[in-house]
Short mmCIF file of C-alpha atoms in Angstrom, two decimals:
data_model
loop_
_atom_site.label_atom_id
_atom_site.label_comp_id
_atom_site.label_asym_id
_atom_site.label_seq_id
_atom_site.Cartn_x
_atom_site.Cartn_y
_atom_site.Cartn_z
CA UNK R 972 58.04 98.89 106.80
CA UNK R 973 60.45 96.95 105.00
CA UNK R 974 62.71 95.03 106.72
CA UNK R 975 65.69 95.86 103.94
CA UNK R 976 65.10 99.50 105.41
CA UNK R 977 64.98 99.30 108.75
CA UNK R 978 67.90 100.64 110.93
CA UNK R 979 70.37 98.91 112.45
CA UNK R 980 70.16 98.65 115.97
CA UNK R 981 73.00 96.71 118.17
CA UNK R 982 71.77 95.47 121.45
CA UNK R 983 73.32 96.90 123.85
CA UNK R 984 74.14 93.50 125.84
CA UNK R 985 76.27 93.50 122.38
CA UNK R 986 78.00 96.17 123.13
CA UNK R 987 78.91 95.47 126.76
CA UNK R 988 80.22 92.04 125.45
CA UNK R 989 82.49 94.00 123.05
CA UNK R 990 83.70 96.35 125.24
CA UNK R 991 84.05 93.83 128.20
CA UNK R 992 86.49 91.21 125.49
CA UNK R 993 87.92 93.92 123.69
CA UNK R 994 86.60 92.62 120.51
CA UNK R 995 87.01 95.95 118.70
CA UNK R 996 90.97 95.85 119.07
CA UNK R 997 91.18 92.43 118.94
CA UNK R 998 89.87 92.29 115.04
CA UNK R 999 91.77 96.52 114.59
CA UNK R 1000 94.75 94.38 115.59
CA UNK R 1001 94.44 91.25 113.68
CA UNK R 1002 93.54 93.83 110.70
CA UNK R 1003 96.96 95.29 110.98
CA UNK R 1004 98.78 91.95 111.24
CA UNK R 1005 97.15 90.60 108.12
CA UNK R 1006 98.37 93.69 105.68
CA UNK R 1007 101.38 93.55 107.30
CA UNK R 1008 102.46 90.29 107.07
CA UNK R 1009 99.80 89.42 104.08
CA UNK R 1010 99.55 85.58 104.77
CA UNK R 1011 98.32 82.80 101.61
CA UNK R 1012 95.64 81.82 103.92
CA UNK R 1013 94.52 84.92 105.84
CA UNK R 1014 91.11 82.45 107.79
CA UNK R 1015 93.94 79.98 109.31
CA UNK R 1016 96.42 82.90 110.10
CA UNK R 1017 93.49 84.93 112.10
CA UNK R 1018 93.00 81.20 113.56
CA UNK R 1019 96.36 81.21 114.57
CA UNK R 1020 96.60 85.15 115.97
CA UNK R 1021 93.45 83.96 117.94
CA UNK R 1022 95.82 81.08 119.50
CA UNK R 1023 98.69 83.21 120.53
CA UNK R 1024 96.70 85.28 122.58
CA UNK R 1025 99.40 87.84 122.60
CA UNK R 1026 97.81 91.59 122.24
CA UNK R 1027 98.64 92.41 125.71
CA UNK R 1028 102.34 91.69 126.05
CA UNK R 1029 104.59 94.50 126.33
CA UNK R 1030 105.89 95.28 123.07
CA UNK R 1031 108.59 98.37 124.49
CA UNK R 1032 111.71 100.57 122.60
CA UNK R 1033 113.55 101.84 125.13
CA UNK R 1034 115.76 104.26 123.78
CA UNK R 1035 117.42 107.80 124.14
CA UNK R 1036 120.92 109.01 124.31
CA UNK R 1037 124.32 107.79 125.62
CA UNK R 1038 124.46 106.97 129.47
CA UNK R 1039 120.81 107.68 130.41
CA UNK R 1040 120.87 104.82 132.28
CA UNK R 1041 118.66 102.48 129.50
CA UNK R 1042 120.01 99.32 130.51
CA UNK R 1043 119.74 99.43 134.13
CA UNK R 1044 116.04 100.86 133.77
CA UNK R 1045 115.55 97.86 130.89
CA UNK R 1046 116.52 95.14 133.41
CA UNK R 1047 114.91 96.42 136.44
CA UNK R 1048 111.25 96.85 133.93
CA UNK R 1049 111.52 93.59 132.72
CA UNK R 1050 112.14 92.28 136.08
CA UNK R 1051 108.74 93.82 136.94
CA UNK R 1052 106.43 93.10 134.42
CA UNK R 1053 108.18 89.58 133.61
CA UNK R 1054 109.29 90.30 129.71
CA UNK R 1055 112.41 89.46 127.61
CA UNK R 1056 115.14 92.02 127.39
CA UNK R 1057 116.32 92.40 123.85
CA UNK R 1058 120.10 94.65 123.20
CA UNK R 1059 122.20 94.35 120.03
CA UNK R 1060 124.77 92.71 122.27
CA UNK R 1061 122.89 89.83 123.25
CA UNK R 1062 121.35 89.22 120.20
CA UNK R 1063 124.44 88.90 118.32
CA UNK R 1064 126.09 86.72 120.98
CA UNK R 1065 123.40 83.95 119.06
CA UNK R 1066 125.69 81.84 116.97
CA UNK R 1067 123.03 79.77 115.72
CA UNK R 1068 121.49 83.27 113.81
CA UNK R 1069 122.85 83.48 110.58
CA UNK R 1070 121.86 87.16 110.67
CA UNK R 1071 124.60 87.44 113.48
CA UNK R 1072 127.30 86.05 111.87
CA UNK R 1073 126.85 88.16 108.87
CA UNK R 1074 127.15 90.83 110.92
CA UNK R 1075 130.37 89.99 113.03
CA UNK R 1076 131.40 89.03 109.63
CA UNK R 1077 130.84 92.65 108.24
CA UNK R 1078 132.30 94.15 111.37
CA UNK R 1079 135.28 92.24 110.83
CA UNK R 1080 135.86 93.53 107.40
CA UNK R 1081 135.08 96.91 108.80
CA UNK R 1082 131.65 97.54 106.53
CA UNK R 1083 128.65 99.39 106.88
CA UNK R 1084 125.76 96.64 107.96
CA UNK R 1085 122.79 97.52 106.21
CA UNK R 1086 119.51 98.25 108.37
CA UNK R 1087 117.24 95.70 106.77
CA UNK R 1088 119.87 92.88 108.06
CA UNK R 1089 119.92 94.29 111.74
CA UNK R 1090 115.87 94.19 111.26
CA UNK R 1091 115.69 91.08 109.94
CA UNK R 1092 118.22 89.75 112.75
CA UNK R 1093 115.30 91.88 115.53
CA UNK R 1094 112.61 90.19 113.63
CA UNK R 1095 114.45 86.66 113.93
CA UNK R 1096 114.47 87.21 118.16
CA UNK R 1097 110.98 88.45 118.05
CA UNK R 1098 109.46 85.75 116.81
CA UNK R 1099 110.60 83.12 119.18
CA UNK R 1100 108.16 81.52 121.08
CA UNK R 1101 108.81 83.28 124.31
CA UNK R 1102 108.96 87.05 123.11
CA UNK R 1103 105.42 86.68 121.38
CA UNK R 1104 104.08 85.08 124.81
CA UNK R 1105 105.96 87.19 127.17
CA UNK R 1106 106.59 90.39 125.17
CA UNK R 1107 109.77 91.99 124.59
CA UNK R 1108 111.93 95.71 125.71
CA UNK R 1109 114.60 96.33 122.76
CA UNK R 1110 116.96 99.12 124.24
CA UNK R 1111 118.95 101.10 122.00
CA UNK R 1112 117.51 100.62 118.52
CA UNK R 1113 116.30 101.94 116.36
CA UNK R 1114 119.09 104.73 116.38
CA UNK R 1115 117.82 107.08 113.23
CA UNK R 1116 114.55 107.35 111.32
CA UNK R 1117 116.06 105.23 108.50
CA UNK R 1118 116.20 102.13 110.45
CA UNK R 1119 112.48 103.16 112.19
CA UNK R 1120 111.29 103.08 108.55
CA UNK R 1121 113.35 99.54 107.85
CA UNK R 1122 111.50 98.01 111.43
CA UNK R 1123 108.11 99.06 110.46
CA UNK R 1124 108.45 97.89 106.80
CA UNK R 1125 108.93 94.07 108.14
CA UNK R 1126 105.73 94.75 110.62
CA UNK R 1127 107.79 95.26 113.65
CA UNK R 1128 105.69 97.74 115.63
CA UNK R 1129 105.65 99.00 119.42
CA UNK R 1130 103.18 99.32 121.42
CA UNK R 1131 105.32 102.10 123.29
CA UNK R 1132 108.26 103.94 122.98
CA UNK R 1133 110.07 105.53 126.02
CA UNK R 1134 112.81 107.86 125.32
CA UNK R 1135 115.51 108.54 128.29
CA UNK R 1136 116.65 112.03 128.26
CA UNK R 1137 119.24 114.23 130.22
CA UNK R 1138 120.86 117.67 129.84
CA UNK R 1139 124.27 117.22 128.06
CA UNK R 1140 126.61 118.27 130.98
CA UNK R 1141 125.16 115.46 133.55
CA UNK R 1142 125.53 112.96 130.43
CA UNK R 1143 128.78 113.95 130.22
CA UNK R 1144 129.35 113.41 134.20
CA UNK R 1145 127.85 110.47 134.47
CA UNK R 1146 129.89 109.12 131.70
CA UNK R 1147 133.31 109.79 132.90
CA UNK R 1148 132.54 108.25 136.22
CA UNK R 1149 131.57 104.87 134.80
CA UNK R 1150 133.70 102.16 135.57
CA UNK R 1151 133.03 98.18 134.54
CA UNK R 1152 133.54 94.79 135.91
CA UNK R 1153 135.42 93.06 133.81
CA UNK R 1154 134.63 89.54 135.25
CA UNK R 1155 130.66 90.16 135.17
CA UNK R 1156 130.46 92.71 132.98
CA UNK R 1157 128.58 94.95 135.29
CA UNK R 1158 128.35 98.87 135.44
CA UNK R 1159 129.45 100.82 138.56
CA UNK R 1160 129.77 104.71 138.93
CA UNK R 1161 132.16 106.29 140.98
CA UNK R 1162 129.70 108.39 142.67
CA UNK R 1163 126.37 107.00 142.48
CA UNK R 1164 126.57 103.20 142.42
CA UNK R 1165 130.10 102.55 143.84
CA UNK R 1166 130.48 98.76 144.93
CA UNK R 1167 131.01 98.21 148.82
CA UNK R 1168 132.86 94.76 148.04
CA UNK R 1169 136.77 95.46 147.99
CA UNK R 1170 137.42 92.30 145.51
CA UNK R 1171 134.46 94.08 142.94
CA UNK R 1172 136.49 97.28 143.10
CA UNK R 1173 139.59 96.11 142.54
CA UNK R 1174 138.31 93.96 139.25
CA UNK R 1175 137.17 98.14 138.12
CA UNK R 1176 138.18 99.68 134.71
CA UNK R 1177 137.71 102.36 132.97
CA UNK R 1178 135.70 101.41 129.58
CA UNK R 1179 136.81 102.24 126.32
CA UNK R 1180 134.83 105.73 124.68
CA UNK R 1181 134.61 107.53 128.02
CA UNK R 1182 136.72 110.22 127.63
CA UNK R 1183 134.82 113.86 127.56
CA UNK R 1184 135.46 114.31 123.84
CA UNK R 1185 134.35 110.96 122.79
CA UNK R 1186 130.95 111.65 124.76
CA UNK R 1187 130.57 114.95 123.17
CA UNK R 1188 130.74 113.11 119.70
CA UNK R 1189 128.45 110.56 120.69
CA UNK R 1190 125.50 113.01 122.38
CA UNK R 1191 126.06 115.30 119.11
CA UNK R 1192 125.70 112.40 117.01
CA UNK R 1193 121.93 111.09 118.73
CA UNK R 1194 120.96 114.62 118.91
CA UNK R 1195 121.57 115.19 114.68
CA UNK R 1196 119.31 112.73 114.70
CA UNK R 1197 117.02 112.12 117.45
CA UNK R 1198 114.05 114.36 115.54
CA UNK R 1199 113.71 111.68 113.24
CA UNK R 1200 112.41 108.79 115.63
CA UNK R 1201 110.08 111.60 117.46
CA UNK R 1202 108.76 111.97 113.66
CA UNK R 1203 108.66 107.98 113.39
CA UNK R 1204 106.59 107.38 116.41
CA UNK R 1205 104.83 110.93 117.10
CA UNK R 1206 101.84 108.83 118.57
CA UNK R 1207 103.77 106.62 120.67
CA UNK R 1208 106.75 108.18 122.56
CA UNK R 1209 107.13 109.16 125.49
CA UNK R 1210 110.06 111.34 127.03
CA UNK R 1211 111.02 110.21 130.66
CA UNK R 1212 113.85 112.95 132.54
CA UNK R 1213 116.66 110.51 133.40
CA UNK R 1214 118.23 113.01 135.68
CA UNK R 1215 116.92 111.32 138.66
CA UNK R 1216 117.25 108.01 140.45
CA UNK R 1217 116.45 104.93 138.60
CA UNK R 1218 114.20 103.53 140.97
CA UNK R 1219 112.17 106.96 140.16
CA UNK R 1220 113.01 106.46 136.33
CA UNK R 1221 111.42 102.90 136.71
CA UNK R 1222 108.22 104.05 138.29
CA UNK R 1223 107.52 106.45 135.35
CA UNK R 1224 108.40 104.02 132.86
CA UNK R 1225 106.31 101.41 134.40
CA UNK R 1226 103.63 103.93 134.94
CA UNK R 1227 103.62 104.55 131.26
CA UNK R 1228 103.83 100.74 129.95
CA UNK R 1229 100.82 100.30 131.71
CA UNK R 1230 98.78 102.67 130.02
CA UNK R 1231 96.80 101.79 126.84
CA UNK R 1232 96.24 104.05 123.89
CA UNK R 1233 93.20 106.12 122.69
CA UNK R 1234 91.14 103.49 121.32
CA UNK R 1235 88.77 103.91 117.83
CA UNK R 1236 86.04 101.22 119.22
CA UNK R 1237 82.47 102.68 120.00
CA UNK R 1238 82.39 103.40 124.21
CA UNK R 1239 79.21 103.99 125.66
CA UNK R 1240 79.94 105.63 129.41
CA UNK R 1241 78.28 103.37 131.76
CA UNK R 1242 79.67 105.15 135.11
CA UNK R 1243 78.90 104.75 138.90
CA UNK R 1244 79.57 107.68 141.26
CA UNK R 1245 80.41 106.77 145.31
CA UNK R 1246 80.67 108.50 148.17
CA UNK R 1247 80.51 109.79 151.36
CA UNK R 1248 77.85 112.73 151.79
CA UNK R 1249 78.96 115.78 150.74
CA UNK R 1250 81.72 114.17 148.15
CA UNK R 1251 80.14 115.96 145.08
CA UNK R 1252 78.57 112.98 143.41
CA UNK R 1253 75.28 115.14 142.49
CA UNK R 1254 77.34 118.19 141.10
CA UNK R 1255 80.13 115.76 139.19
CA UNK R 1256 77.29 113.88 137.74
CA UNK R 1257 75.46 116.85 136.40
CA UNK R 1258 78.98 118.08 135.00
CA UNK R 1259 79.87 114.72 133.01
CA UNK R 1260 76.42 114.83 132.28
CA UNK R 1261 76.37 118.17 130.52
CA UNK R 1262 79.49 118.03 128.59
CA UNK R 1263 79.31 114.10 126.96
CA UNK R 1264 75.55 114.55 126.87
CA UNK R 1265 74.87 111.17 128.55
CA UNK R 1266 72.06 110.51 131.08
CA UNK R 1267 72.40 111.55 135.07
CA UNK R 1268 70.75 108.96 136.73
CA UNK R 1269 70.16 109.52 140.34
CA UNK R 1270 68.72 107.40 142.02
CA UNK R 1271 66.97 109.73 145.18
CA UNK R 1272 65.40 111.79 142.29
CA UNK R 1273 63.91 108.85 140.58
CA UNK R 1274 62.12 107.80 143.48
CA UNK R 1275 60.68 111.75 144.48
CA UNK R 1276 59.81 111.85 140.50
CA UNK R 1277 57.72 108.58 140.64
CA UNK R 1278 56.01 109.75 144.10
CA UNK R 1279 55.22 113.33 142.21
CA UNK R 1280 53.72 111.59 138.71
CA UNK R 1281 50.94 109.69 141.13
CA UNK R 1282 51.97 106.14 139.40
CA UNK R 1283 50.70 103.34 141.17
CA UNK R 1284 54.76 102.79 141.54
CA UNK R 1285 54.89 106.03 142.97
CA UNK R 1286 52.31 105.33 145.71
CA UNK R 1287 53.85 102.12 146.73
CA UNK R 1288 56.64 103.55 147.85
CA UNK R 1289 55.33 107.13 148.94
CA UNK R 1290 54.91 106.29 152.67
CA UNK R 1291 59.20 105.30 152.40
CA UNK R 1292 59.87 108.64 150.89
CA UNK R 1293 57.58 110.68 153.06
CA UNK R 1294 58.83 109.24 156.29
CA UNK R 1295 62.82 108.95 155.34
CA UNK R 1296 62.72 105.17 155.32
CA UNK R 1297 64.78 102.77 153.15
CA UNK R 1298 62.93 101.81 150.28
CA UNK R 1299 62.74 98.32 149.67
CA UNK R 1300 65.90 96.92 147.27
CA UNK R 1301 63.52 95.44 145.30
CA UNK R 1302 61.45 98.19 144.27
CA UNK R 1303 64.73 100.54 144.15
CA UNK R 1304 65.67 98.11 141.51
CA UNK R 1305 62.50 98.10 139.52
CA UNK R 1306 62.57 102.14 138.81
CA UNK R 1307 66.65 101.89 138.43
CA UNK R 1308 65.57 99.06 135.69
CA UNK R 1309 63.48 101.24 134.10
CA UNK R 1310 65.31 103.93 133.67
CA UNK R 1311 68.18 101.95 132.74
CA UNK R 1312 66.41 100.18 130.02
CA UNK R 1313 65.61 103.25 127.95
CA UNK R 1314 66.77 103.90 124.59
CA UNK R 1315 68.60 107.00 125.36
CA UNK R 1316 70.54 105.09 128.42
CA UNK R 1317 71.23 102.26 125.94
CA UNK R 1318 72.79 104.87 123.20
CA UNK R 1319 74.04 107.53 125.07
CA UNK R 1320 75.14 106.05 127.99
CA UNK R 1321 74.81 107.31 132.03
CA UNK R 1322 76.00 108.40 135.11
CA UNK R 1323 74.48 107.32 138.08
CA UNK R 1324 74.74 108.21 142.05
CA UNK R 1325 73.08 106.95 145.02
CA UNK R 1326 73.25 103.74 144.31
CA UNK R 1327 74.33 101.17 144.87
CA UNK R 1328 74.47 101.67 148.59
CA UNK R 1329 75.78 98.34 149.87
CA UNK R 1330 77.51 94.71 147.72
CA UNK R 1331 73.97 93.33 147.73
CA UNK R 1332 72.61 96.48 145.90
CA UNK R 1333 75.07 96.20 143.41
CA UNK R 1334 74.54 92.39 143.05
CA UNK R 1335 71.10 92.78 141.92
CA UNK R 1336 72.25 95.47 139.78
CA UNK R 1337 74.61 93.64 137.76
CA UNK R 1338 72.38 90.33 137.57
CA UNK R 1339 69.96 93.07 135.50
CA UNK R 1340 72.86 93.16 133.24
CA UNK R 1341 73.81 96.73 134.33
CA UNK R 1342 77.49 96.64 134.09
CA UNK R 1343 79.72 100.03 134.55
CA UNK R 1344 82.78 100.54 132.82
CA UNK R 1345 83.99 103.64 135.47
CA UNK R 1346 83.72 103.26 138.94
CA UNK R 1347 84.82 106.11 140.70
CA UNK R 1348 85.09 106.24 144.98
CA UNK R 1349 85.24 110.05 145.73
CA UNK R 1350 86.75 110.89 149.01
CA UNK R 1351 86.27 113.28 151.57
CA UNK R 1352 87.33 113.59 155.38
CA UNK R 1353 84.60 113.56 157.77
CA UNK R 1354 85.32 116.60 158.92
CA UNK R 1355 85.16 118.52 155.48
CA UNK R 1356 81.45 116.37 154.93
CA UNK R 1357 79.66 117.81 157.73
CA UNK R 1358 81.26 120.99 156.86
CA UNK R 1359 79.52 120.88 153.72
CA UNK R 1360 76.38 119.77 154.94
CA UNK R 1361 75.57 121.01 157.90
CA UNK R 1362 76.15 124.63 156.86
CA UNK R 1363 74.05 124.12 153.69
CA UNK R 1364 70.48 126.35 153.72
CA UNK R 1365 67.83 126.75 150.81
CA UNK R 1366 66.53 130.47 150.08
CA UNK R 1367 62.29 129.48 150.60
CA UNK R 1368 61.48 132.10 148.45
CA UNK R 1369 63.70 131.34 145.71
CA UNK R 1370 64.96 128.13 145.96
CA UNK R 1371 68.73 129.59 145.70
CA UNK R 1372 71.05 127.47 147.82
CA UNK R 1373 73.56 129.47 150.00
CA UNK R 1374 76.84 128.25 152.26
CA UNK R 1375 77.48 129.55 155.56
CA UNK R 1376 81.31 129.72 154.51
CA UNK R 1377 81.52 129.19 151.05
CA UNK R 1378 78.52 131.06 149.74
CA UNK R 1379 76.70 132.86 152.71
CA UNK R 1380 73.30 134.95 151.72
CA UNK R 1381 73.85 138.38 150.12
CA UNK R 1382 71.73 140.12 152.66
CA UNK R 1383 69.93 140.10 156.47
CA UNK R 1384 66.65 139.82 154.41
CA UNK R 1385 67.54 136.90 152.08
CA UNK R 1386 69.66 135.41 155.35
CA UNK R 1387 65.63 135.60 156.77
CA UNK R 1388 64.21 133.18 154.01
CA UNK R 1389 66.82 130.44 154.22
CA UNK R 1390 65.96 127.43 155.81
CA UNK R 1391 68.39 124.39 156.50
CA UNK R 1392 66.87 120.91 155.32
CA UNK R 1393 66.41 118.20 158.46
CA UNK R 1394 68.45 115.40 156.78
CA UNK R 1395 71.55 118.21 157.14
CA UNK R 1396 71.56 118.03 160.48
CA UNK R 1397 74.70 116.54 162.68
CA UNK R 1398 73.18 113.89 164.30
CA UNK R 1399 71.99 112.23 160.41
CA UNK R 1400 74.70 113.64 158.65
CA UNK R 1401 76.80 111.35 161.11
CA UNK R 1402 74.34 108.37 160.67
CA UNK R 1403 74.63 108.49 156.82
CA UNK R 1404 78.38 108.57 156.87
CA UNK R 1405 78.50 105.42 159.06
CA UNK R 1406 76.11 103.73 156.83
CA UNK R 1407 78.53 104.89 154.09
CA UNK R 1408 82.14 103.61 155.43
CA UNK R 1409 79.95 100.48 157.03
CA UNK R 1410 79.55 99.25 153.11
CA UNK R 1411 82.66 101.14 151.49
CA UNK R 1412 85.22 98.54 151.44
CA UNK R 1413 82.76 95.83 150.23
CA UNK R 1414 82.11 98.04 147.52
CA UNK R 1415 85.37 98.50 146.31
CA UNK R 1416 86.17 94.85 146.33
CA UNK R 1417 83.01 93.71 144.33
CA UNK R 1418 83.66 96.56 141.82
CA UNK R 1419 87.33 96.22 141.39
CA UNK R 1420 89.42 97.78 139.58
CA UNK R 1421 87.97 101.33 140.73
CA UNK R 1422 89.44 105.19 140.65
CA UNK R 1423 89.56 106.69 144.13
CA UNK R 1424 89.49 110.48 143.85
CA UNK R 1425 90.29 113.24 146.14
CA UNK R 1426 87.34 114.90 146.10
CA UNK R 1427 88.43 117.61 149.06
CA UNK R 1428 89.41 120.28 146.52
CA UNK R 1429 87.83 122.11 143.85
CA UNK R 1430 84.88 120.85 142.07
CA UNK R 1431 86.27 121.71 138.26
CA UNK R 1432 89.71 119.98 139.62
CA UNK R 1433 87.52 117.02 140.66
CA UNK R 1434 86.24 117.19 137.39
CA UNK R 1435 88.74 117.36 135.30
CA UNK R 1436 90.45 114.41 136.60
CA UNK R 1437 87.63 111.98 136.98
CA UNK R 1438 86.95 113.61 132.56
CA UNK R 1439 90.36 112.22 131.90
CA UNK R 1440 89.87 108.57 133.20
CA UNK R 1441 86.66 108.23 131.41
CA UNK R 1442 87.65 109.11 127.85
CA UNK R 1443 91.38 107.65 128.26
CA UNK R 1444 91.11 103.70 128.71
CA UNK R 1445 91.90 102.35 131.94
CA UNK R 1446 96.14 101.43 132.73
CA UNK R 1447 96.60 97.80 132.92
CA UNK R 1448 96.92 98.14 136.69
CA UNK R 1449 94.26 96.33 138.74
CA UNK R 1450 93.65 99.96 140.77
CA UNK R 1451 94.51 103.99 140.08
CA UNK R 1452 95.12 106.44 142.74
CA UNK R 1453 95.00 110.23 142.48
#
């Protein structure tokens, strides 16, 4: 055949680089940046993106209306995830910006300031040195769709956008109790963050704009308006109830920074089920299987197919499988390997369960260069594994599989037939689950960050959860918890 029409075929090491390096946003992003900014010498400004190494800072609006707290939550995030906190206060407070003093001058003279000089005055902070290393939270602006438009016109562009909302009458509340120092400048509320120093108290005031009226104004004023930044960044936002503490504010907030968006870039499921016996694995894998059509890859059922083809493989390690006996790592790996290696694996992607067992398993697994993107732990009490196992039977006749609980036998007659398997006894059950929390925490070390499930419920909520984590991309966090 001609080469000229041959198809293209990516190797999948290719593709596990890509994935691994995030090459695909990496050059999506660096695409954006160039039509936004549209640079005279595009190679030496994707030389220069390459340099700041910056796709991963926080790039956060913070915004919502009057007295949601956004400050307080601002400085308590950027505490956290060590970022710059950007407010039209402090930004003006630069004397150096020209921007600025245009702006105090326009306030003087009691004019309108046009949004493209309070963007270019944003843009002006953003580009320092420390905001494109560290990242940035602007609170409070954009205020209106108009000056949303203006900010994304001059390539200004958030990676998220977390909206504080309330219900009008605690707004309202909360506003009249507010009360300022007015040697620090910090905010105290009568009732829910009342100093305990007698000196702070006295040095209280009551700020300008608090009266009821004036707060009705303002909330009617954000709320005329407020559907046009939901319209500006309908991908992006993210509405957080501020009616609570701040500390539980914060953890949603954070929670939310930390996740990434739906990517675009090709993903090929490469994903590893653990657990104890009787988690599920078998019945999640065959589920994820099903519905993404990738390959279930099981690693007990590769071994009783190559003893039932008669391969010379297969006879090798036929005495193991007939007797119950480890088989050898080695020749574990060399059927996994095989199976791995196929086309449809390489395409398609898999699932796999039942291995690997223990860290030295999985060693020799990713020295083969098999590398999974999902790594899920699902857990079970003792108690409800042996429950599941021990009370397990097989219909002899049939092949149907009943539950002494959960799905006993329809009949006396069918009751007759069923048969429970040897390995289901108590006395192995218990040996395998030893063998299981013996290697566990090893595991979850070597193949950190993982996703520990509860797998002690039902099987479709099981599934539906573990679904979500592999098409949504992982948080930023180094572990998830369900």
């Amino acid at each position: 055949m001609d080469a000229r029409h041959k198809r293209l075929r990516i190797s999948p090491e290719l593709g596990v680089y890509a994935e691994k390096h995030g090459v695909f946003q990496t050059l999506q992003r660096m695409l954006q940046c160039l039509l936004v900014d549209r640079p005279d010498d595009p190679i030496q400004y994707m030389i220069d993106h390459f340099k700041k190494e910056n796709d991963e800072v926080p790039r956060i609006f913070l915004l919502g209306p009057p007295v949601t707290g956004k400050l307080t939550v601002a400085k308590l995030l950027c505490d956290r995830i060590s970022t710059n906190l950007l407010t039209l206060d402090n930004m003006l407070a630069d004397a150096k910006s020209e921007f600025a003093n245009e702006i105090h001058r326009l306030n003087m003279e009691n004019e309108e300031i046009p949004n493209t000089l309070w963007a270019k005055l944003i843009l002006e902070w953003l580009s320092k040195t420390d905001c494109i290393k560290r990242g940035w939270v602007l609170v409070g602006f954009p205020k209106t769709r108009e000056q949303a438009l203006v900010l994304q016109e001059i390539g200004i562009a958030p990676e998220h956008v977390v909206i504080l909302d309330a219900p009008d009458t605690v707004l309202i509340e909360r506003n009249l109790g507010k009360r300022i120092d007015m040697i620090t400048g910090e905010i105290y509320h009568v009732t829910f963050n009342w100093p305990t120093s007698i000196k702070v108290q006295k040095c209280l005031e009551k700020p300008n704009g608090i009266t009821e009226e004036e707060t009705v104004k303002r909330i009617l004023e954000y709320r005329r308006v407020s559907h046009g930044i939901l319209n500006s960044y309908s991908k992006k936002y993210h509405i957080i109830n501020a009616d609570q503490p701040s500390i539980d504010v914060l953890s949603q907030v954070l929670s939310h920074v930390q996740s990434r968006h739906r990517s675009i870039a090709p993903y090929t499921p490469r994903i590893i089920l653990h657990g104890p016996p009787g988690s599920g694995r078998s019945l999640q894998a065959a589920l994820i299987a099903q519905k993404y059509r990738i390959v279930n890859v099981s690693c007990g059922q590769l071994l009783k197919e190559a003893v039932a083809a008669e391969t010379r493989f297969g006879e090798t390690i036929k005495p193991y499988v007939e007797s119950r006996q480890p088989v050898p790592d080695i020749m574990v790996m060399k059927c996994m390997a095989q199976r791995l290696s196929k086309l449809d694996c390489s395409t398609r992607g898999w699932v796999m369960h039942g291995f690997p067992q223990n860290v030295r398993q999985a060693e020799v697994l990713k020295d083969a260069g098999f590398i999974a993107n999902r790594v899920f732990f699902l857990d079970v009490p003792d108690d409800a594994a042996i429950e599941r196992l021990t009370m397990r039977m097989t219909d002899q006749v049939t092949g149907e599989r009943y539950h002494s609980i959960y799905k006993p036998a329809p009949s006396s007659e069918v009751y007759g037939h069923c048969k429970i398997n040897p390995k289901d006894s108590d006395e192995n059950v218990q040996t395998a689950l030893e063998v299981y929390h013996a290697n566990v925490i090893e595991l979850e070390q070597f193949y950190n960050p993982v996703i520990h499930v509860n797998a002690d419920q039902d099987p479709h909520t099981v599934f539906e959860y573990i679904e979500s984590c592999v098409v949504n991309p992982l948080p930023k966090e180094t572990n998830i918890f369900i």
